[in-house]
XYZ file of C-alpha atoms in Angstrom:
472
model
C 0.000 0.000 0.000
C 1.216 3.641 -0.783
C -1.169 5.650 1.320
C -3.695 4.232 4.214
C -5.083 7.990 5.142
C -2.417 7.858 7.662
C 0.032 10.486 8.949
C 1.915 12.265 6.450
C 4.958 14.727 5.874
C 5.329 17.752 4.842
C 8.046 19.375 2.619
C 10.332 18.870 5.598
C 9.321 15.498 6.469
C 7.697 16.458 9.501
C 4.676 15.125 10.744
C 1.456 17.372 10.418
C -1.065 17.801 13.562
C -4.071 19.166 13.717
C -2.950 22.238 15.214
C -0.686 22.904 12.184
C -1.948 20.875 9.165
C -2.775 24.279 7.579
C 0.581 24.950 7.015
C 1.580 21.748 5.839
C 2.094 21.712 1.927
C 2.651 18.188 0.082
C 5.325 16.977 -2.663
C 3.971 18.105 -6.327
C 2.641 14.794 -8.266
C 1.742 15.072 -11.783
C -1.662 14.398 -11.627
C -4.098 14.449 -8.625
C -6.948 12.245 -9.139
C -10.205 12.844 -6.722
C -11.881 9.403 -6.101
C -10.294 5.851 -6.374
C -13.237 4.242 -7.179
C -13.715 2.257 -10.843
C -12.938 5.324 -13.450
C -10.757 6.970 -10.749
C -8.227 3.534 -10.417
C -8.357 3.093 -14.624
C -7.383 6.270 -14.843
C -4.585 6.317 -12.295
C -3.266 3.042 -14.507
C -3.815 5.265 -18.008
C -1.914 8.138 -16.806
C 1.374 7.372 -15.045
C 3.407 5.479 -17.286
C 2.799 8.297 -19.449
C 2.691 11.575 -17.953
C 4.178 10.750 -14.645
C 3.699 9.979 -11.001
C -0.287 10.262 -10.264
C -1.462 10.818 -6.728
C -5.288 9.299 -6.231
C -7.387 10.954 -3.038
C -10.311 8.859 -1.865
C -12.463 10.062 0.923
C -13.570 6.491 2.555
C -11.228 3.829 3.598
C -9.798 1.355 1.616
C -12.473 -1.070 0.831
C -9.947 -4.225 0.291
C -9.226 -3.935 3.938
C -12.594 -2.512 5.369
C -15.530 -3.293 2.975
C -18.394 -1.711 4.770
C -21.628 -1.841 3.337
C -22.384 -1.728 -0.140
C -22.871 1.735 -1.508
C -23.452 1.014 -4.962
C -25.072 -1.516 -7.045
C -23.696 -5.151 -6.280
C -22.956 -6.100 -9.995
C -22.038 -4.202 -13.204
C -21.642 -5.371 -16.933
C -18.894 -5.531 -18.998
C -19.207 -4.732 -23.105
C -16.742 -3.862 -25.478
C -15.453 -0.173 -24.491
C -14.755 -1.873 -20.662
C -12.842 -5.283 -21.756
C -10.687 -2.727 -24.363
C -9.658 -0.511 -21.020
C -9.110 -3.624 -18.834
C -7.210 -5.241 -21.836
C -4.865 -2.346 -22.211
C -3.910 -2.306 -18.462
C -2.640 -6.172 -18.367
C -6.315 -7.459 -16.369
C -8.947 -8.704 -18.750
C -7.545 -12.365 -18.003
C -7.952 -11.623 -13.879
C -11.575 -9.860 -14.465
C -13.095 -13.057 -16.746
C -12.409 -14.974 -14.384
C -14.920 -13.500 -11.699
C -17.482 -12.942 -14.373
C -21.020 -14.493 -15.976
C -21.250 -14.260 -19.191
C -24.895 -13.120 -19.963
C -26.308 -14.144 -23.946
C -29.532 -11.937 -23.482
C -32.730 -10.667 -21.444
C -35.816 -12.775 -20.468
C -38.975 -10.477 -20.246
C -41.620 -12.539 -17.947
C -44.367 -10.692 -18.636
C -47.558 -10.079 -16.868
C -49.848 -12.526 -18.689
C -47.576 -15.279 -18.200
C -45.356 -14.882 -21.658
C -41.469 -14.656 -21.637
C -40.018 -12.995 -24.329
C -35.779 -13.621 -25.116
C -33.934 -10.926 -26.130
C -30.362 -11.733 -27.528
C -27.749 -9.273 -26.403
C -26.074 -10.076 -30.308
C -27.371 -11.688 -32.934
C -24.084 -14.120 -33.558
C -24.903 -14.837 -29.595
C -21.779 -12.685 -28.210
C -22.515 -12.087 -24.104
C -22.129 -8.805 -22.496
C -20.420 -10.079 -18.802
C -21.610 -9.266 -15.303
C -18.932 -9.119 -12.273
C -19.854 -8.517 -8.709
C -18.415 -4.245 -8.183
C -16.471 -5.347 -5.136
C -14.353 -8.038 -6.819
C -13.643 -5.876 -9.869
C -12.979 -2.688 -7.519
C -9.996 -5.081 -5.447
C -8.408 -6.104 -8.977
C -8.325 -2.491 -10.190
C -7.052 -0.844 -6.871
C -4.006 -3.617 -6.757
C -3.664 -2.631 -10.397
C -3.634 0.841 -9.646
C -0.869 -0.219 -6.601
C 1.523 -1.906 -8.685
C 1.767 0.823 -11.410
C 5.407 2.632 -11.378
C 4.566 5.905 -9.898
C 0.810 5.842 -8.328
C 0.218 6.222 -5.257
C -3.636 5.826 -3.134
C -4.065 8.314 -0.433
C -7.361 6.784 1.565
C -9.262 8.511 4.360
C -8.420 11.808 2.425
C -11.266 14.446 1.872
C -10.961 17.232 -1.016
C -12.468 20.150 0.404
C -12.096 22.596 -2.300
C -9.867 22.591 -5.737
C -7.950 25.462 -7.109
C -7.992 25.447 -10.784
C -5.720 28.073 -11.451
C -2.812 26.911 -9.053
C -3.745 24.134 -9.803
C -4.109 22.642 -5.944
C -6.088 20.372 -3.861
C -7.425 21.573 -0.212
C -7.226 17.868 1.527
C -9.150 16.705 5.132
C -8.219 13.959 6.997
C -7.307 12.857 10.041
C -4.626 14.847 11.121
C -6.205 18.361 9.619
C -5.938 19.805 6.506
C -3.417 19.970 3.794
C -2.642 21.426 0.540
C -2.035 19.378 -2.709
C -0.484 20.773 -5.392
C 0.055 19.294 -9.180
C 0.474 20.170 -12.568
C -3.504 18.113 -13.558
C -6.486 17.820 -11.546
C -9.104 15.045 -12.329
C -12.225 14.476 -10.979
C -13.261 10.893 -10.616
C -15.673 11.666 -7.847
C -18.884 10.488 -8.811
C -22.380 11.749 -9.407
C -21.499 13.820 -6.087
C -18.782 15.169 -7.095
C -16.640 17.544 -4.653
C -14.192 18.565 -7.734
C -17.196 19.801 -10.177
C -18.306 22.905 -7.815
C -14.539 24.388 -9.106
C -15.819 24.007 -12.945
C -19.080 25.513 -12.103
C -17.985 28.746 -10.177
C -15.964 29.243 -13.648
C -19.478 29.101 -15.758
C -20.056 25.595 -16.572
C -23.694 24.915 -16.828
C -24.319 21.707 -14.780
C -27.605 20.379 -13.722
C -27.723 17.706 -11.412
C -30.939 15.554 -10.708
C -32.671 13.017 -8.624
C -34.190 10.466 -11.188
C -38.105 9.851 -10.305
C -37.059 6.121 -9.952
C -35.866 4.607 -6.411
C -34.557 0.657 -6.234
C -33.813 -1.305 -3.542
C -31.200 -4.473 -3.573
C -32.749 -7.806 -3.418
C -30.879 -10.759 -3.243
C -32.590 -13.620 -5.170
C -31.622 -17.647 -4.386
C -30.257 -20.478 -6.925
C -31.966 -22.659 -8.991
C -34.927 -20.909 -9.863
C -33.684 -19.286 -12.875
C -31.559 -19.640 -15.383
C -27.679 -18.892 -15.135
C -27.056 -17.166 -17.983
C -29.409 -14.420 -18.958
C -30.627 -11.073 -17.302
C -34.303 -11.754 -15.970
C -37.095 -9.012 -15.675
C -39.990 -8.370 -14.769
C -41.955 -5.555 -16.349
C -45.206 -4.207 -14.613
C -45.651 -0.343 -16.468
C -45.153 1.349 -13.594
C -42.084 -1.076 -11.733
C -39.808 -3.558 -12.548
C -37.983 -6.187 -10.872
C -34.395 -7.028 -12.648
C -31.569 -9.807 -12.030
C -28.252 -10.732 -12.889
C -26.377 -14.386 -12.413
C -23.555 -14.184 -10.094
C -20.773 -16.344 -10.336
C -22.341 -18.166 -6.835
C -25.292 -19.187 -8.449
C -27.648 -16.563 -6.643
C -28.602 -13.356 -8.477
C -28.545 -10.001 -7.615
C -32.074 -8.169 -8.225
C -33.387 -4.887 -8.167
C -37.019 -3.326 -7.569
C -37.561 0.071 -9.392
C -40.406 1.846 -8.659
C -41.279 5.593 -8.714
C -40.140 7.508 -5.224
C -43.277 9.980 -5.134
C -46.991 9.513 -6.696
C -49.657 6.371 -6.455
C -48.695 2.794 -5.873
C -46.445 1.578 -6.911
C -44.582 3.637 -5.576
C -42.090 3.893 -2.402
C -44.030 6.751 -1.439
C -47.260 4.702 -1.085
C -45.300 2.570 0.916
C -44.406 5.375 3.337
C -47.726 6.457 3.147
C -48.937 3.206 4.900
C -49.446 0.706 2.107
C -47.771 -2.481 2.537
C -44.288 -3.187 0.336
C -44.356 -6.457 0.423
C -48.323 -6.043 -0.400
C -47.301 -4.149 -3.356
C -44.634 -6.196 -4.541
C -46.896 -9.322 -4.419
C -49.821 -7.463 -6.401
C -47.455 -6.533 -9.329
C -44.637 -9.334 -9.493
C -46.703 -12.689 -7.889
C -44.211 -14.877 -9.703
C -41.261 -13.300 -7.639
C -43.201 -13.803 -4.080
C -42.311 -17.709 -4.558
C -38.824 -17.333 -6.287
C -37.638 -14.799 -3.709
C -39.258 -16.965 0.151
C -37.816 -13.772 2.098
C -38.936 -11.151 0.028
C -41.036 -9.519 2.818
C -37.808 -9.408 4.969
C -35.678 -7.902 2.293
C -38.365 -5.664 1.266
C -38.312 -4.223 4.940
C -34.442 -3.900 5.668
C -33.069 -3.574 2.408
C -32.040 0.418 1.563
C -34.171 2.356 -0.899
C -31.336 4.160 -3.250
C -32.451 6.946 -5.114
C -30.717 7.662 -8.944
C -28.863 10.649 -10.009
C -28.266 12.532 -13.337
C -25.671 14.560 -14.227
C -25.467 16.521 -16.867
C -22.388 19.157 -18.303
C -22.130 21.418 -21.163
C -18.124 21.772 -19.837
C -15.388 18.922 -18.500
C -12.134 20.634 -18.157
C -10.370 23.571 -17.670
C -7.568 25.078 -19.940
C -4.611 22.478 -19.197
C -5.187 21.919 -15.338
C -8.667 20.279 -14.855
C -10.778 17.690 -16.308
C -13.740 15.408 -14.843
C -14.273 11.826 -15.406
C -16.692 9.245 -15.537
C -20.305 9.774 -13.121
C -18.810 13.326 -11.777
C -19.524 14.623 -15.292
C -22.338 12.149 -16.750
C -23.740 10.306 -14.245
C -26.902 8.130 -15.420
C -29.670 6.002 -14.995
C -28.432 2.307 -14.814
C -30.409 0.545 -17.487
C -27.812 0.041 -20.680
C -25.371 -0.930 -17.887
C -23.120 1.574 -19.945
C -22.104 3.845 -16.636
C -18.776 2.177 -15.837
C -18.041 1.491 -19.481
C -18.425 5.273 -20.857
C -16.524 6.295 -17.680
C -13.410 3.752 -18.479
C -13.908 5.028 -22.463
C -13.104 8.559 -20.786
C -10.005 7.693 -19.124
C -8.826 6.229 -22.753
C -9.632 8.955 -24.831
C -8.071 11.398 -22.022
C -4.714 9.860 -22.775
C -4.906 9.595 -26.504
C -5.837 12.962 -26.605
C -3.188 14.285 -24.309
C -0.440 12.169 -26.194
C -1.895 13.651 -29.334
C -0.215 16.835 -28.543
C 2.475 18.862 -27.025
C -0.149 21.470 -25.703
C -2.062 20.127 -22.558
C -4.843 22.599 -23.330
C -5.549 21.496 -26.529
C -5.494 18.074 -25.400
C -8.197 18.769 -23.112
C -10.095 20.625 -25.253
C -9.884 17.444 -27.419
C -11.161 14.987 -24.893
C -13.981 17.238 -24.094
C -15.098 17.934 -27.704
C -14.966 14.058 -28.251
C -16.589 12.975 -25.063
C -19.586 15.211 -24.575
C -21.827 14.445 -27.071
C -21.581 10.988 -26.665
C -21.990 10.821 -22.719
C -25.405 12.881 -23.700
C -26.580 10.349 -26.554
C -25.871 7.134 -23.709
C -27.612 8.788 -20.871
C -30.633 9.546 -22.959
C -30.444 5.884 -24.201
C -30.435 4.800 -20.780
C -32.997 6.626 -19.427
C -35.199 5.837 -22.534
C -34.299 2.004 -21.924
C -35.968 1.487 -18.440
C -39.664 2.885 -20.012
C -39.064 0.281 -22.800
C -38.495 -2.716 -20.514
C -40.895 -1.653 -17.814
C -43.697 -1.436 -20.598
C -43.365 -3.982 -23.095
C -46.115 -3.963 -26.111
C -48.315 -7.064 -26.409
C -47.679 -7.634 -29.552
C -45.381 -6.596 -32.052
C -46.121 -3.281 -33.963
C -45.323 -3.532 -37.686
C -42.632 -1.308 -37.318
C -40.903 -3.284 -34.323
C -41.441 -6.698 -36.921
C -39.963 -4.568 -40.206
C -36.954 -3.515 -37.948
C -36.057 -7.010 -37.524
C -36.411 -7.729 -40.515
C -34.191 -4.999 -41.640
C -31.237 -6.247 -39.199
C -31.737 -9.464 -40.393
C -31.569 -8.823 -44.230
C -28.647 -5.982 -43.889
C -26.456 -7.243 -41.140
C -23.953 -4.735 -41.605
C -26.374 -1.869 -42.619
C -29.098 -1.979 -39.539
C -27.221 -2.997 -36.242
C -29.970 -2.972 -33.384
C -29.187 -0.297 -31.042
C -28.437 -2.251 -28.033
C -26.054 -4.732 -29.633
C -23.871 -1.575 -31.301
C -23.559 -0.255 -27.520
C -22.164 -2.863 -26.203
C -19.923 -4.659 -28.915
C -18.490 -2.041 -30.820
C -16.665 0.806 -29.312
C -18.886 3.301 -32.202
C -19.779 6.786 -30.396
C -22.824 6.564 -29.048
C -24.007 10.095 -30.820
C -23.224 8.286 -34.225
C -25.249 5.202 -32.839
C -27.997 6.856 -31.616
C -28.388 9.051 -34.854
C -28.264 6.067 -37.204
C -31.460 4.255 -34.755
C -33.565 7.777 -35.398
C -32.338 7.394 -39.328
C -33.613 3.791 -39.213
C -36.888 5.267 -37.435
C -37.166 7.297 -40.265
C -36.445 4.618 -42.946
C -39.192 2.011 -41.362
C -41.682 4.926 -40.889
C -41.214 5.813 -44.254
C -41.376 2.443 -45.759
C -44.643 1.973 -43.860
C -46.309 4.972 -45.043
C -45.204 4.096 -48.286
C -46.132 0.274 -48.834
C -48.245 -0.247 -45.856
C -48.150 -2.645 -43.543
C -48.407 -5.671 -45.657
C -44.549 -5.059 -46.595
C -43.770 -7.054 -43.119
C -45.058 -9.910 -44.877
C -43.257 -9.791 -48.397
C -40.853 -11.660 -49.405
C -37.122 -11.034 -48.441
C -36.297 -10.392 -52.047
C -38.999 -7.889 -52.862
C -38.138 -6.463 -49.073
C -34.742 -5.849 -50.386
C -35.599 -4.554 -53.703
C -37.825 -1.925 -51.458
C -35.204 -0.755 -48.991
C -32.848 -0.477 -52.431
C -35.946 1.183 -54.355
C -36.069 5.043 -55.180
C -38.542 7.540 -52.637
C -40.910 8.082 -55.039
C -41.628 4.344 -55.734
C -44.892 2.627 -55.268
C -45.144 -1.318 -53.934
C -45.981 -2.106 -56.937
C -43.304 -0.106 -58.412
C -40.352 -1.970 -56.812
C -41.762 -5.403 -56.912
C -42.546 -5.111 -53.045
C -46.243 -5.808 -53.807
């Protein structure tokens, strides 16, 4: 371990106290990074071999040697942009090993149905991994890297962009930090954002109208290698395999308004009378879901949006501290690891640390917009599945069957190429367009043609009838 949040020295190498930690001023790193949680420990890994010794300030204590309670959600998912960081710092072997590899999404659907979903059509898996476990591999990554160093039990009370410098709590008082680059890994509540946003940036930072709690759900009731939901308009239960054999659920419902709702709950209605009325099939999967329903935590969800990421050459933020979203692409760790990436391709693209910046924010912004709209959207499409499919839903298949390399569906060009999610998102409103347009033209009896006459449609001129183009 490099740093434990215990005593350190100043300039001197005398030991701070409480009484004079305000004059105590520590050794210049390179880079200062605020948080060592997922993003914050990638990027520590990204940056030192290549722009020097990286310092990495994390409020809470180390979680390998005091785990505490769970904070955040007990599993994330792995897709492409995640296993290309983890591959380029030497510990996509390790990480595989702790994971599930998931093939697709059952929907169990209120009149009894289940409807598969295929994560890829050639039957590629996106991965789950329990937080914790990954979190342990990437902090001993972080530890073994030539010139970072993980300062726990250390609070950043204010950041100095111009200096640039750190203000640091901890035990023994307060310090100052100073470096050449600060970077805010800090998540959705950041500390290191208010410095951007005195300086202009428009931020806006909200509490999603969705609340969840954590629901452990036993073996052998499900299968092993899919995500499971359960979509009831107005909640949804989800869950993930683990590598034990159990999965780990979640129950979204709204936090304010009528049942089902957490606020009906408060308001004297039952949970576990709720949960049974809209998910019966979970009340004899899950035999202690009244239990877990009364002690488990209700989390709420944050969004963050910003129109700015860095500053000149000394400041830049990172992963959920600058585009913090709703959890239902599981794209949140993956977009934040894709920042630490392009951060260092952009800053070895150039002699000028500004410009480099400027770079990473210009190519990150738009895209960490497009994937938290997508996610947002995502949870209203699962949570309120049609009965039947819509001519449009069947032509769009049909499309992405007949043009593999043309119409990729949305999800699967998330999470197995490493495509900006702006481009990805425009090309699903072009294909919108396309299937609207085909409809309007040819009617709905084109979902039933032929694939040959489909083709010769999609291929045919705007102006042409069905009847024109052989589609008839």
């Amino acid at each position: 371990m490099n740093g434990t949040g215990t005593g350190r020295t100043d300039g001197n190498g005398t030991h701070s106290t409480a009484e004079n930690a305000t004059t105590r001023t520590d050794r210049t790193p390179e880079t200062v990074i605020v948080g060592a949680g997922l993003v914050g420990a990638v990027a520590a890994c990204y940056l030192a071999p290549r722009f020097g010794p990286v310092t990495v300030l994390e409020k809470r204590p180390d979680p390998r040697a005091d785990p505490g309670p769970q904070r955040r959600s007990l599993v994330v998912m792995l897709s492409a942009r995640g296993w290309r960081a983890l591959s380029d710092l030497g510990v996509a072997d390790a990480v595989r090993r702790i994971c599930v590899p998931l093939h697709g999404r059952c929907g169990h659907l209120p009149d009894g149905r289940t409807r598969m979903t295929p994560y890829s059509r050639d039957g590629r898996p996106i991965w789950a991994v329990e937080r914790r476990q990954l979190h342990r591999i990437l902090l001993d990554a972080a530890e073994a890297t030539p010139g970072v160093s993980i300062r726990f039990g250390q609070r950043v009370r204010s950041v100095n962009l111009d200096r640039p410098a750190v203000q640091v709590e901890d035990r023994h008082g307060t310090h100052r930090l100073t470096c050449r680059r600060i970077l805010g890994c800090d998540g959705a509540h950041s500390a290191t954002r208010a410095a951007l946003q005195a300086r202009g940036a428009r931020i806006k930072v909200r509490t999603l109208d969705l609340a969840y709690q954590e629901i452990d759900v036993p073996a052998g009731r499900l299968e092993p290698d899919i995500t499971h939901y359960w979509p009831s308009g107005q909640a949804m239960f989800a869950a993930h395999p683990l590598p034990s054999g159990k999965l780990s659920g979640s129950l979204f419902m709204r936090r304010d308004g009528p049942a089902p709702s957490y606020a009906a709950a408060r308001g004297g209605q039952e949970l576990s009378a709720l949960f049974a009325a809209h998910f019966p099939e979970l009340t004899g999967i899950i035999p202690d879901i009244e239990e877990q329903l009364a002690v488990k935590a209700v989390s709420t969800l944050t969004a963050v949006h910003c129109d700015r990421w860095v500053w000149r050459d000394t400041f830049a933020l990172l992963g959920d501290s600058c585009h913090a979203m709703a959890p239902f692409m599981g794209h949140g760790m993956n977009c934040g690891f894709e920042d630490a990436r392009v951060l260092v391709d952009c800053l070895d693209a150039t002699s000028d640390p500004s410009a480099g910046l400027a770079a990473y924010e210009t190519s990150r912004t738009e895209d960490a917009h497009a994937i938290s709209e997508l996610s947002y959207r995502h949870y209203f499409t699962m949570a309120n599945p049609p009965r039947e499919e819509s001519a449009a839903d069947v032509l769009r298949g049909r499309l992405t069957t007949l043009f593999p390399d043309r119409f990729v569906p949305l999800y699967e060009r998330c999470a197995f190429t490493e495509d900006g999610y702006a481009s990805v998102l425009r090309d699903d409103r072009r294909l919108d367009r396309l299937v609207a347009e085909l409809l309007a033209r040819h009617g709905t009896g084109l979902v039933s043609v032929p694939d040959d006459r489909l083709r010769a449609c999609v291929h045919a001129p705007t102006t042409a009838t069905l009847e024109d183009s052989g589609c008839s």
